[in-house]
Tab-separated table of C-alpha atoms and ligand atoms in Angstrom:
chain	number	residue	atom	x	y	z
A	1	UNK	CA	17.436	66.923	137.057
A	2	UNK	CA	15.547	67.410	133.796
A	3	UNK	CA	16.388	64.611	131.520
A	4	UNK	CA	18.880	65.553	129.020
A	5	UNK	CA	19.314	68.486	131.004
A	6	UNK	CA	16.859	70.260	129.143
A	7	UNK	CA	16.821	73.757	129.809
A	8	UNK	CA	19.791	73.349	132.441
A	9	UNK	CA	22.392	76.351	131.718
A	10	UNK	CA	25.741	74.842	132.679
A	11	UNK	CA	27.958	77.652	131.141
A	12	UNK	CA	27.918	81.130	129.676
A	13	UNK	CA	29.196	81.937	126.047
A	14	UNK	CA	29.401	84.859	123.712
A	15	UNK	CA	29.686	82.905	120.911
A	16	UNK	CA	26.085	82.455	120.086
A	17	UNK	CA	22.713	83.064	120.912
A	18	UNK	CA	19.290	81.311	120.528
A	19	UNK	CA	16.306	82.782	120.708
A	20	UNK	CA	13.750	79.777	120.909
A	21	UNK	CA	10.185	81.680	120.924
A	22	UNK	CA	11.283	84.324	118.763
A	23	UNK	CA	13.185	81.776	115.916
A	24	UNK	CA	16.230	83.720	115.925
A	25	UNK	CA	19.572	83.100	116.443
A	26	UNK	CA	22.577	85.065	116.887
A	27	UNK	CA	26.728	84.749	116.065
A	28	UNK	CA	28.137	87.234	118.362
A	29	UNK	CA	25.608	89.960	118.181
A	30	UNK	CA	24.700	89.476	114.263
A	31	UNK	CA	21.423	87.909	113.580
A	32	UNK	CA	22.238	84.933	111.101
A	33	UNK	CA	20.011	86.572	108.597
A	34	UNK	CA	22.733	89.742	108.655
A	35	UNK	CA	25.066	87.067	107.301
A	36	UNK	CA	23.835	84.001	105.432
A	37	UNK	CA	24.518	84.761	101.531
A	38	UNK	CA	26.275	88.315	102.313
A	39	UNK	CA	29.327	87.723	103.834
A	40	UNK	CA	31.519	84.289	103.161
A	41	UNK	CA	31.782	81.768	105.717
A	42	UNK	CA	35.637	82.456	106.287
A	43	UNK	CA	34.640	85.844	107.381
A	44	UNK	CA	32.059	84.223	110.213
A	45	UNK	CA	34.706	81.971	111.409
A	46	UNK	CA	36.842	84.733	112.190
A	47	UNK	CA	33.945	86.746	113.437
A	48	UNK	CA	32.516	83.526	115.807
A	49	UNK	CA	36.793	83.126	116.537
A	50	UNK	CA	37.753	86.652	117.562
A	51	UNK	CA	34.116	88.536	118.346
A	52	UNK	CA	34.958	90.686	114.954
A	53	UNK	CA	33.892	90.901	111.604
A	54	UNK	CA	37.511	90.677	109.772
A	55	UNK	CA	38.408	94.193	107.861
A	56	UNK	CA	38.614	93.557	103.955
A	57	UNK	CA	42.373	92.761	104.478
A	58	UNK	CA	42.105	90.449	107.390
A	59	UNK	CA	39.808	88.267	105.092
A	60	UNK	CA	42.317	88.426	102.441
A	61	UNK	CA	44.868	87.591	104.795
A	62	UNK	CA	42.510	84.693	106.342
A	63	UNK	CA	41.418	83.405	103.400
A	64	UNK	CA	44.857	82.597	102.011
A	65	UNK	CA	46.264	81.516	105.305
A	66	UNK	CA	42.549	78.921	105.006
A	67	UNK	CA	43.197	78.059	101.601
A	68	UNK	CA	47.682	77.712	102.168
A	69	UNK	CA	46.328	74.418	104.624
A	70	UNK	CA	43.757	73.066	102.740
A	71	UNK	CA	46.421	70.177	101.642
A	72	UNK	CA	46.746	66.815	103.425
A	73	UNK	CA	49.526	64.474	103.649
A	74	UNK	CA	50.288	61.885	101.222
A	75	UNK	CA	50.302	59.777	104.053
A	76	UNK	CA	47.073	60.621	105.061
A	77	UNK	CA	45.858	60.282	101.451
A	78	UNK	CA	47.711	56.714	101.733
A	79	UNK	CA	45.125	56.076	105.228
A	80	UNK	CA	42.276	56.818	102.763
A	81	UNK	CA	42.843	54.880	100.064
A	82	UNK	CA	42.880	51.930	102.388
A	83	UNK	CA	39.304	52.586	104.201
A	84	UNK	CA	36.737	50.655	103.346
A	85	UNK	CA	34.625	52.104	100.518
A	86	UNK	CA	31.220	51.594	102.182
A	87	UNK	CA	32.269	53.570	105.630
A	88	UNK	CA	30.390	56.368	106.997
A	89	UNK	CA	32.459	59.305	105.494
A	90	UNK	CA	31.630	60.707	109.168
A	91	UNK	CA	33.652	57.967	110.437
A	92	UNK	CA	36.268	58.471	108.067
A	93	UNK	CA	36.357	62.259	109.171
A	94	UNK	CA	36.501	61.169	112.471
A	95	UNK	CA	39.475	58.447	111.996
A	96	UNK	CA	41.390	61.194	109.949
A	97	UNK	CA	41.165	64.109	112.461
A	98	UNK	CA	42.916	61.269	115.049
A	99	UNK	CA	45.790	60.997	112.031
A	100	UNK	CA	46.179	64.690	112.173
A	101	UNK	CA	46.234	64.705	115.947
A	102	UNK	CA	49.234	62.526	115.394
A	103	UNK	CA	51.221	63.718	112.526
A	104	UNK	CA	50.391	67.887	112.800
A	105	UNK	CA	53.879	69.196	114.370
A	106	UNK	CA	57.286	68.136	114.061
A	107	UNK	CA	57.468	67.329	117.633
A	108	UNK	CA	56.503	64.102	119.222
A	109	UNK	CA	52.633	61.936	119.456
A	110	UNK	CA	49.988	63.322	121.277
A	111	UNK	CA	51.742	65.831	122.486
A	112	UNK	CA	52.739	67.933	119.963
A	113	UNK	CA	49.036	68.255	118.916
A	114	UNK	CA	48.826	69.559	122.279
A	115	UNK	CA	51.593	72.390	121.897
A	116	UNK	CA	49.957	74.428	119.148
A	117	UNK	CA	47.882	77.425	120.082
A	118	UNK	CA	44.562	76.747	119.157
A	119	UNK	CA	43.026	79.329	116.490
A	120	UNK	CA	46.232	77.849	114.654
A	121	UNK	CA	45.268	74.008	115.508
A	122	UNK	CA	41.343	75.820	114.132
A	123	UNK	CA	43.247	77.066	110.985
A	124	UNK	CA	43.991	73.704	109.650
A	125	UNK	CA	41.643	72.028	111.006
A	126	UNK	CA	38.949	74.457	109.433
A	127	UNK	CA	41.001	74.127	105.846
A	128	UNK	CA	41.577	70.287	105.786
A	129	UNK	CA	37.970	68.955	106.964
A	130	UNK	CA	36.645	69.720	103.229
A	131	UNK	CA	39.748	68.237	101.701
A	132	UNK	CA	39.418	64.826	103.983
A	133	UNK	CA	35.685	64.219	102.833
A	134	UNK	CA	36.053	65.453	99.411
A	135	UNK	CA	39.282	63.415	99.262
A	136	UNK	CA	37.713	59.966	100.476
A	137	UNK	CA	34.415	60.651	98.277
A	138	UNK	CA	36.592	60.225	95.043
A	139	UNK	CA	38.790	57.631	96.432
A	140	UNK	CA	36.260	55.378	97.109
A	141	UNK	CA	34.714	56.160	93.484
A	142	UNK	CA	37.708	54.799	91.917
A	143	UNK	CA	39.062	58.408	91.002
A	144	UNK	CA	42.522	60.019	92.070
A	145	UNK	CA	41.663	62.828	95.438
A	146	UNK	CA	42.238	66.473	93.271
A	147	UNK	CA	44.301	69.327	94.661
A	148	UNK	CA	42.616	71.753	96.766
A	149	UNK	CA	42.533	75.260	94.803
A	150	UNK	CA	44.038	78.330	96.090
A	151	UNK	CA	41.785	80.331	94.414
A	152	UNK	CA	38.706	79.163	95.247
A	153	UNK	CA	36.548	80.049	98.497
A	154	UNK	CA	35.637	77.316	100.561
A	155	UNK	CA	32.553	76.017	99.438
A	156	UNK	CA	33.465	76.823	96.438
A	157	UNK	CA	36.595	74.533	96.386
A	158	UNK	CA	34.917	71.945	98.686
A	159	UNK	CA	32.582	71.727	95.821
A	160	UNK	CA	35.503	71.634	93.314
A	161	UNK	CA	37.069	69.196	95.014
A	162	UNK	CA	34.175	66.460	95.083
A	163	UNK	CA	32.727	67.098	91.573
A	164	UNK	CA	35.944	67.962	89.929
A	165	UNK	CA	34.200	71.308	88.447
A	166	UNK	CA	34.161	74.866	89.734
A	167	UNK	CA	30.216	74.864	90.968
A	168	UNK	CA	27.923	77.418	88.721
A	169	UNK	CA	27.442	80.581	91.539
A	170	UNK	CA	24.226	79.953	92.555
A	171	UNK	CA	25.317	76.553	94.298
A	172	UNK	CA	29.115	77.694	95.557
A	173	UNK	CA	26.396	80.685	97.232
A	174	UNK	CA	24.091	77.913	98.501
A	175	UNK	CA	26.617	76.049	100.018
A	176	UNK	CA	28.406	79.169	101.433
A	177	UNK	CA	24.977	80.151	103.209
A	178	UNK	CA	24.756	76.720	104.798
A	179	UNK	CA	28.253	76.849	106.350
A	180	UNK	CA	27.135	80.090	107.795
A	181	UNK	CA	24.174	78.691	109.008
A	182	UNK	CA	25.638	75.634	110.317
A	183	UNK	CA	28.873	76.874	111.833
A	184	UNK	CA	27.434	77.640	115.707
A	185	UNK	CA	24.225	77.023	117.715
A	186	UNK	CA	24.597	77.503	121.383
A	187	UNK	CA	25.574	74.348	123.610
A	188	UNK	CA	24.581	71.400	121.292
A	189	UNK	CA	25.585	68.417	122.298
A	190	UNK	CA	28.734	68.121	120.034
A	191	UNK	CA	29.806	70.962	121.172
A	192	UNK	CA	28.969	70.519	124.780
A	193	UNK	CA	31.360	67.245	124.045
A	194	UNK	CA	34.157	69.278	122.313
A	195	UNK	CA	33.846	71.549	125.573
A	196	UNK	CA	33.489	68.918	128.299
A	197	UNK	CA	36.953	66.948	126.441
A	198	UNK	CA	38.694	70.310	126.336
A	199	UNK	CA	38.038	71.279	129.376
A	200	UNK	CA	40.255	68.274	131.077
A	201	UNK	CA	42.968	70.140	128.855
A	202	UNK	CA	43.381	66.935	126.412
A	203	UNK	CA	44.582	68.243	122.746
A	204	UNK	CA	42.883	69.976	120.214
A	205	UNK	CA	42.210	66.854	118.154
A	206	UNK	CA	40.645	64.855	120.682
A	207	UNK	CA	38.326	67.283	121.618
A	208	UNK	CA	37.160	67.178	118.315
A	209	UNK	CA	37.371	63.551	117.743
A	210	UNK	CA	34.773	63.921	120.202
A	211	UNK	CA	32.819	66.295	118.578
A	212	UNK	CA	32.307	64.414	115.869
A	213	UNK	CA	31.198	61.236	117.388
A	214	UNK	CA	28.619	62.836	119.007
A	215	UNK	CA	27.524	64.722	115.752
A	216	UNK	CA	26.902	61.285	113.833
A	217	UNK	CA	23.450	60.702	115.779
A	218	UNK	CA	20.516	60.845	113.992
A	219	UNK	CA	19.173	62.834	116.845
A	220	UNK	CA	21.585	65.730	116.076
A	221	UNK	CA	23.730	65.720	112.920
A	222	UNK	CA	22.718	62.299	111.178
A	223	UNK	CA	19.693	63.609	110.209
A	224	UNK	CA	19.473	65.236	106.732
A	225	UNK	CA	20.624	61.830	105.110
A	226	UNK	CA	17.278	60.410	106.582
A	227	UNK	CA	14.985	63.549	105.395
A	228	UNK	CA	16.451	62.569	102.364
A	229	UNK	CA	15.359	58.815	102.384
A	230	UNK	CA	12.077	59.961	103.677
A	231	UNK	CA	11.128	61.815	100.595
A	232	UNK	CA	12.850	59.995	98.676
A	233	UNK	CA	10.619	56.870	100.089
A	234	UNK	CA	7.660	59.427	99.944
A	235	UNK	CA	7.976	59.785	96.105
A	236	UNK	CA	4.926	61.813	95.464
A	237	UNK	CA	2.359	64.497	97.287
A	238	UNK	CA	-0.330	61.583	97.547
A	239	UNK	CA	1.613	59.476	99.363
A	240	UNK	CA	2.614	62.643	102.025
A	241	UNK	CA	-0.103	61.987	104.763
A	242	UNK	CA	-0.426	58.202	104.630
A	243	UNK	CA	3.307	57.601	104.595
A	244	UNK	CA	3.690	60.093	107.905
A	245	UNK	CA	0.975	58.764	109.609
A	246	UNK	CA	2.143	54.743	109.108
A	247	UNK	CA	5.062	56.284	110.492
A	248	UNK	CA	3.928	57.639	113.577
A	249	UNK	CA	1.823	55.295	114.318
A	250	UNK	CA	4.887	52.705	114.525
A	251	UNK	CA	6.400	55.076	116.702
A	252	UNK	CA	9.126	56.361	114.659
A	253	UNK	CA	9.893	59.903	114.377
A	254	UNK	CA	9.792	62.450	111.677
A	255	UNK	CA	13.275	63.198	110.604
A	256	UNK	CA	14.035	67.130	109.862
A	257	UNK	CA	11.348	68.209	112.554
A	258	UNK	CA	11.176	69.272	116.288
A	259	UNK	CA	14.137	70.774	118.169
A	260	UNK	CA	15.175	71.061	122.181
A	261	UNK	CA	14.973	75.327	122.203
A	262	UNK	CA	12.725	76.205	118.825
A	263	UNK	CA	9.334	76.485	119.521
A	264	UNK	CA	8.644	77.925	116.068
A	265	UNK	CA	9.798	77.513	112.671
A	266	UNK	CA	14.074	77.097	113.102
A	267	UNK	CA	15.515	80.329	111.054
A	268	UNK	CA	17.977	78.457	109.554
A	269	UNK	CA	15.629	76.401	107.805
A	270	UNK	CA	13.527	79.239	106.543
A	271	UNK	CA	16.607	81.042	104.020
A	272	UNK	CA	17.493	77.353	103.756
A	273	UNK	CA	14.172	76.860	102.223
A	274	UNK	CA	14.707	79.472	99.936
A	275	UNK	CA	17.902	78.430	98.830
A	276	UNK	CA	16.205	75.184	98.350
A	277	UNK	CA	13.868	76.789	96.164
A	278	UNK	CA	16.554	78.340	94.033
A	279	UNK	CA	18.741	74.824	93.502
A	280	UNK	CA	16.876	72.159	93.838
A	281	UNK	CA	14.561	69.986	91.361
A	282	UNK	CA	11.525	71.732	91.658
A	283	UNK	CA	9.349	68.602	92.081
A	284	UNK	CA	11.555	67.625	94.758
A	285	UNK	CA	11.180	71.495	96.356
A	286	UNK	CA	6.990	71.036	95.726
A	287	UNK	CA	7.385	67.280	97.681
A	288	UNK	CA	9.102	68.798	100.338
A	289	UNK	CA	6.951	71.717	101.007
A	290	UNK	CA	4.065	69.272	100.173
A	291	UNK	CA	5.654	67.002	103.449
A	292	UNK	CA	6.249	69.831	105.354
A	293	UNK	CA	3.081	71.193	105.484
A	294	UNK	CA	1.299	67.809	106.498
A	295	UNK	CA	3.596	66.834	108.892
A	296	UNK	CA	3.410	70.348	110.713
A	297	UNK	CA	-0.048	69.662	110.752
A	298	UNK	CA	-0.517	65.771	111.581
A	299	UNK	CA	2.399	66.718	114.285
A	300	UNK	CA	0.244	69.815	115.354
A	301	UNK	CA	-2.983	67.734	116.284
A	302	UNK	CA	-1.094	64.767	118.117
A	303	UNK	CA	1.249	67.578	120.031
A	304	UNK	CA	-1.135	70.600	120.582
A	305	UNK	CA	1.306	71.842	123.568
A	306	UNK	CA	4.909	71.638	121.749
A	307	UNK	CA	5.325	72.817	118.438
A	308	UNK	CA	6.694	70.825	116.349
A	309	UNK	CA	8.120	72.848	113.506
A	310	UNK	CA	11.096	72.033	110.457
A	311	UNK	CA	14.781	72.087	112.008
A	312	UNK	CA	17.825	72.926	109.905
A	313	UNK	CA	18.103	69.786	108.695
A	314	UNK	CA	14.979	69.450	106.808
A	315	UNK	CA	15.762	71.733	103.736
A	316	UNK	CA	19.660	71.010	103.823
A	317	UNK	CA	18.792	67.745	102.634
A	318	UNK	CA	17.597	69.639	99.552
A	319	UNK	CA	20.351	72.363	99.130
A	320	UNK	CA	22.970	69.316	99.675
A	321	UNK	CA	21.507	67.303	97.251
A	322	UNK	CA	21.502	69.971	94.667
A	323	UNK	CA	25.011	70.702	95.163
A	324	UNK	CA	26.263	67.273	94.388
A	325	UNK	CA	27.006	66.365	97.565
A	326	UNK	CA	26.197	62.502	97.952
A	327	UNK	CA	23.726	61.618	100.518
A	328	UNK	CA	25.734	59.656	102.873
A	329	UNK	CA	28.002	62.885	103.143
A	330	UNK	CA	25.379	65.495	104.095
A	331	UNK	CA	26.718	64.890	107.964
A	332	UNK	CA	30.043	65.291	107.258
A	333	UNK	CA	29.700	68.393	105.284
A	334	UNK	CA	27.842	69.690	108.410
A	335	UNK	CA	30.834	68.810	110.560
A	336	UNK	CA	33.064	70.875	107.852
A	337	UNK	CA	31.120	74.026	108.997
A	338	UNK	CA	30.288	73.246	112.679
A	339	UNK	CA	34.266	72.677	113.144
A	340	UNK	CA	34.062	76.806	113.328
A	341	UNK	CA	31.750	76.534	115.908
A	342	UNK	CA	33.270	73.769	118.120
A	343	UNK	CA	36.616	75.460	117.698
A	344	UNK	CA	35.248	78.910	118.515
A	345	UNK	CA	33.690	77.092	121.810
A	346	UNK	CA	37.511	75.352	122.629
A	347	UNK	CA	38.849	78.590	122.618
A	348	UNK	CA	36.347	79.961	124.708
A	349	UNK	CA	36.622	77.300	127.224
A	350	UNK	CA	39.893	77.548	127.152
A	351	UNK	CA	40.292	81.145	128.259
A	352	UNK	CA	38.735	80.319	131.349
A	353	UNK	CA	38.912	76.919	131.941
A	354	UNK	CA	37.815	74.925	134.812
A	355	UNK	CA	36.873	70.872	134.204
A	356	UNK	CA	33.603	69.851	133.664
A	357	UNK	CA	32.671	67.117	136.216
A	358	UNK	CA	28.990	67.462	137.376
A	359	UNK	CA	27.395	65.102	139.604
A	360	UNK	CA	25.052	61.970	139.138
A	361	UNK	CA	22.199	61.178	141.662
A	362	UNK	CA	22.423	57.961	142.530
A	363	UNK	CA	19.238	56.373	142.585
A	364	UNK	CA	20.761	52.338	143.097
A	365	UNK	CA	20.505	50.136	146.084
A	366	UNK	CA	22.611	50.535	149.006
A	367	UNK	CA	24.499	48.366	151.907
A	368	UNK	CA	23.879	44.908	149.607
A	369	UNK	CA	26.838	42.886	151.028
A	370	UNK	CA	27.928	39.956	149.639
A	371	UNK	CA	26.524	36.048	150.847
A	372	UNK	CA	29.526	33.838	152.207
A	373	UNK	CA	28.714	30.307	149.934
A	374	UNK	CA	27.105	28.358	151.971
B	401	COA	C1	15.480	67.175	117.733
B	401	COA	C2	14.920	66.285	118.828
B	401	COA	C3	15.990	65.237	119.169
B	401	COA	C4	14.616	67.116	120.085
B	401	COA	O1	14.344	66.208	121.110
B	401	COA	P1	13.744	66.613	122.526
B	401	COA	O2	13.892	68.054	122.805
B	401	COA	O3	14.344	65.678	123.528
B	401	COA	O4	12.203	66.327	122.347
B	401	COA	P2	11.419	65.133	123.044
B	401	COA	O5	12.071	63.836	122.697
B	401	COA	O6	11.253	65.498	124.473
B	401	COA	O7	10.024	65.213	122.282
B	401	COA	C5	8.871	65.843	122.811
B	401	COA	C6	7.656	65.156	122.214
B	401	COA	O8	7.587	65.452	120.827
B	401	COA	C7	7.665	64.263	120.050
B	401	COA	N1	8.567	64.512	118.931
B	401	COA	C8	9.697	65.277	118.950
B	401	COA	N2	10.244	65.299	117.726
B	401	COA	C9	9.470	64.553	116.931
B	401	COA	C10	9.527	64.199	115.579
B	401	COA	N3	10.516	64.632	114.800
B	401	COA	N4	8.561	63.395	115.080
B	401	COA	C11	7.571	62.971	115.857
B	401	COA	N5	7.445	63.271	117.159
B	401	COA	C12	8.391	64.049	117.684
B	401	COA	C13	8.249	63.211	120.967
B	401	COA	O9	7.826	61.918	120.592
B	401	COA	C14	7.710	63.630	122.302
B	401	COA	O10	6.377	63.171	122.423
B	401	COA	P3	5.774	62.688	123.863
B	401	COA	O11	5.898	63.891	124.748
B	401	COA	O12	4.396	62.282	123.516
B	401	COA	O13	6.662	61.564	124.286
B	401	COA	C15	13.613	65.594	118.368
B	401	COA	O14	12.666	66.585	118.007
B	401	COA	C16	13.840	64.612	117.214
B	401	COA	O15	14.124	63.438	117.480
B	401	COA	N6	13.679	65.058	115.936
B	401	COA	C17	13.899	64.182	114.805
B	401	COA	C18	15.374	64.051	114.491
B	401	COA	C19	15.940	65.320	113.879
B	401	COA	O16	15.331	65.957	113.027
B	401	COA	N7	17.161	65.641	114.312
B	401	COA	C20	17.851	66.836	113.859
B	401	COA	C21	17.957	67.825	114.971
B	401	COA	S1	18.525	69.400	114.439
């Protein structure tokens, strides 16, 4: 078995597809490009949800039905205001979604989260991630949670909601574009997890309880908070190529580079380039591309087989940053788009469900037996 099953196919999907030489990748037939920064995210959720782009009335229709649930509970407000301000809003995100799971229907515990269909479980889930993080990041701040607006879109009001301002266009766009971009990619392992947990027919909200646990690794979603620290740590263009090479050379990894299926540059992080370009500082954009470019290189010559190119995380750090978004939140913002994704995969899985058990070789000893004290 290759380890980490790389390269094992262990279902089929139409949700997405990634093409790994090429550097494309696809939401149900629609090459991301065909959608980043032209049509809104609510539009791809229902697209990735239902297999269609919605008519101009369905996204009306969706919208407000997104933007009726973006609310939370007081009591859940009441659960935020007594985490501890230094948690991992990831964690937080993660503790919350549990709360929901609870508290979502009139009827009774754990199973009334398991009685509603799912694309309506998706709904709220979908609306109420932004409000949870945005929620928690002015709570622990000192300042009162704001009300989600109705009128907003949702990175717009996400946005809104953490700053307290409606975000100039250019940066509710940005952030729009990297929901898009974020909301699917194939069988990642957070949403392998959301599948494997759903497919033993457990609740909505423990399959993505799941989801999001396995999302806080720095070897999938933890990452951007890291690129961040790394250039941030870099500080300027001179320091580029000694600073990567200390770091290889203790064995560490770049952050924001390599990925399991890309063998070329990762698409996402080419428009997310250029909306870096448009937002961010520009002497933060010039360090970055500055980084970039050695570490492609410096990663080139130690890896001449495997190419070892900029994943989407790279240049989010930058279009995060720009937006306001605090650092230790970049993961969780990620999670407020991917939720599409893992949801769209739930309700795959779900029309056609059979568990997911595989098998382990075991490799231990066999026939030990146990001494009689002598
Ligand atoms: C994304 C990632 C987990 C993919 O892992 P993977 O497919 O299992 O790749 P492997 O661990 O098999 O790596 C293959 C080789 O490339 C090297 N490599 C991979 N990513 C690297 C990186 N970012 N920096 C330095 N070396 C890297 C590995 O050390 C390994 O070298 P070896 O064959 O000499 O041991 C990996 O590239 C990584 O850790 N990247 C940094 C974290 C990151 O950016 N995460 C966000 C993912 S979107």
């Amino acid at each position: 078995v290759p380890k980490g099953l790389d390269g094992v196919i262990v279902a089929t999907t139409q949700i997405s597809k990634i093409d790994g030489t090429a550097g494309r990748l696809i939401y149900r037939g629609y090459d991301i490009t065909q959608l980043a920064g032209v049509v809104p995210f609510e539009s791809v959720v229902h697209l990735l949800w239902t297999g269609r782009i919605p008519s101009e009335k369905e996204l009306i229709d969706f919208k407000s039905e997104i933007a009726d649930r973006r609310s939370i509970s007081p009591s859940l407000i009441s659960f935020l205001k007594t985490v501890p301000r230094d948690a991992n809003p990831l964690s937080v995100l993660r503790t919350a979604v549990s709360i929901l799971g609870l508290t979502s229907s009139s009827s009774k515990g754990e199973d009334a989260a398991a009685s509603s269909s799912p694309i309506d479980t998706g709904t709220s889930l979908v609306a109420q991630f932004p409000t949870i993080v945005a929620s928690y990041d002015r709570i622990r701040r000192g300042e009162d949670p704001l009300e989600p607006r109705k009128d907003l879109g949702q990175a717009e009001n996400y946005l809104y909601m953490l700053t307290g301002r409606v975000p100039e266009t250019e940066r509710a766009r940005a952030v729009d574009a990297y929901f898009v971009l974020l909301a699917d990619h194939g069988l990642n392992a957070s949403t392998f997890s959301a599948r494997v947990a759903i497919s033993t027919l457990t609740d909505v909200y423990s399959a993505i309880v799941a989801a999001i646990g396995t999302l806080k690794g720095p070897l999938h979603g933890g990452a951007p908070s890291l690129v961040w620290d790394m250039l941030s740590e870099i500080g300027e263009a001179r320091n580029v190529r000694p600073w990567i090479n200390k770091r290889l050379e203790s064995g560490e990894r770049i952050m924001g580079f390599g990925h399991r299926i890309y063998r070329t540059e990762d698409p996402r992080s080419k428009i997310l380039k250029s909306l870096a370009k448009q937002i961010a500082d520009p002497k933060v954009y010039e360090l970055a591309v500055e980084t970039e470019g050695e570490a492609r290189r410096i990663l080139q010559e130690q890896h001449p087989k495997r190419a070892l190119d900029t994943n989407v995380e790279f240049y989010s750090s930058l279009v995060l940053n720009a937006s306001g978004i605090p650092k230790d939140a970049f993961t969780a913002t990620f999670a407020c788009s991917r939720v599409a994704g893992w949801m769209a995969h739930i309700i795959e899985q779900l029309s056609d469900n059979r568990i997911i058990r595989p098998q382990s070789e075991y490799v231990g000893p066999e026939n030990l037996s146990i001494e009689p004290n002598a």
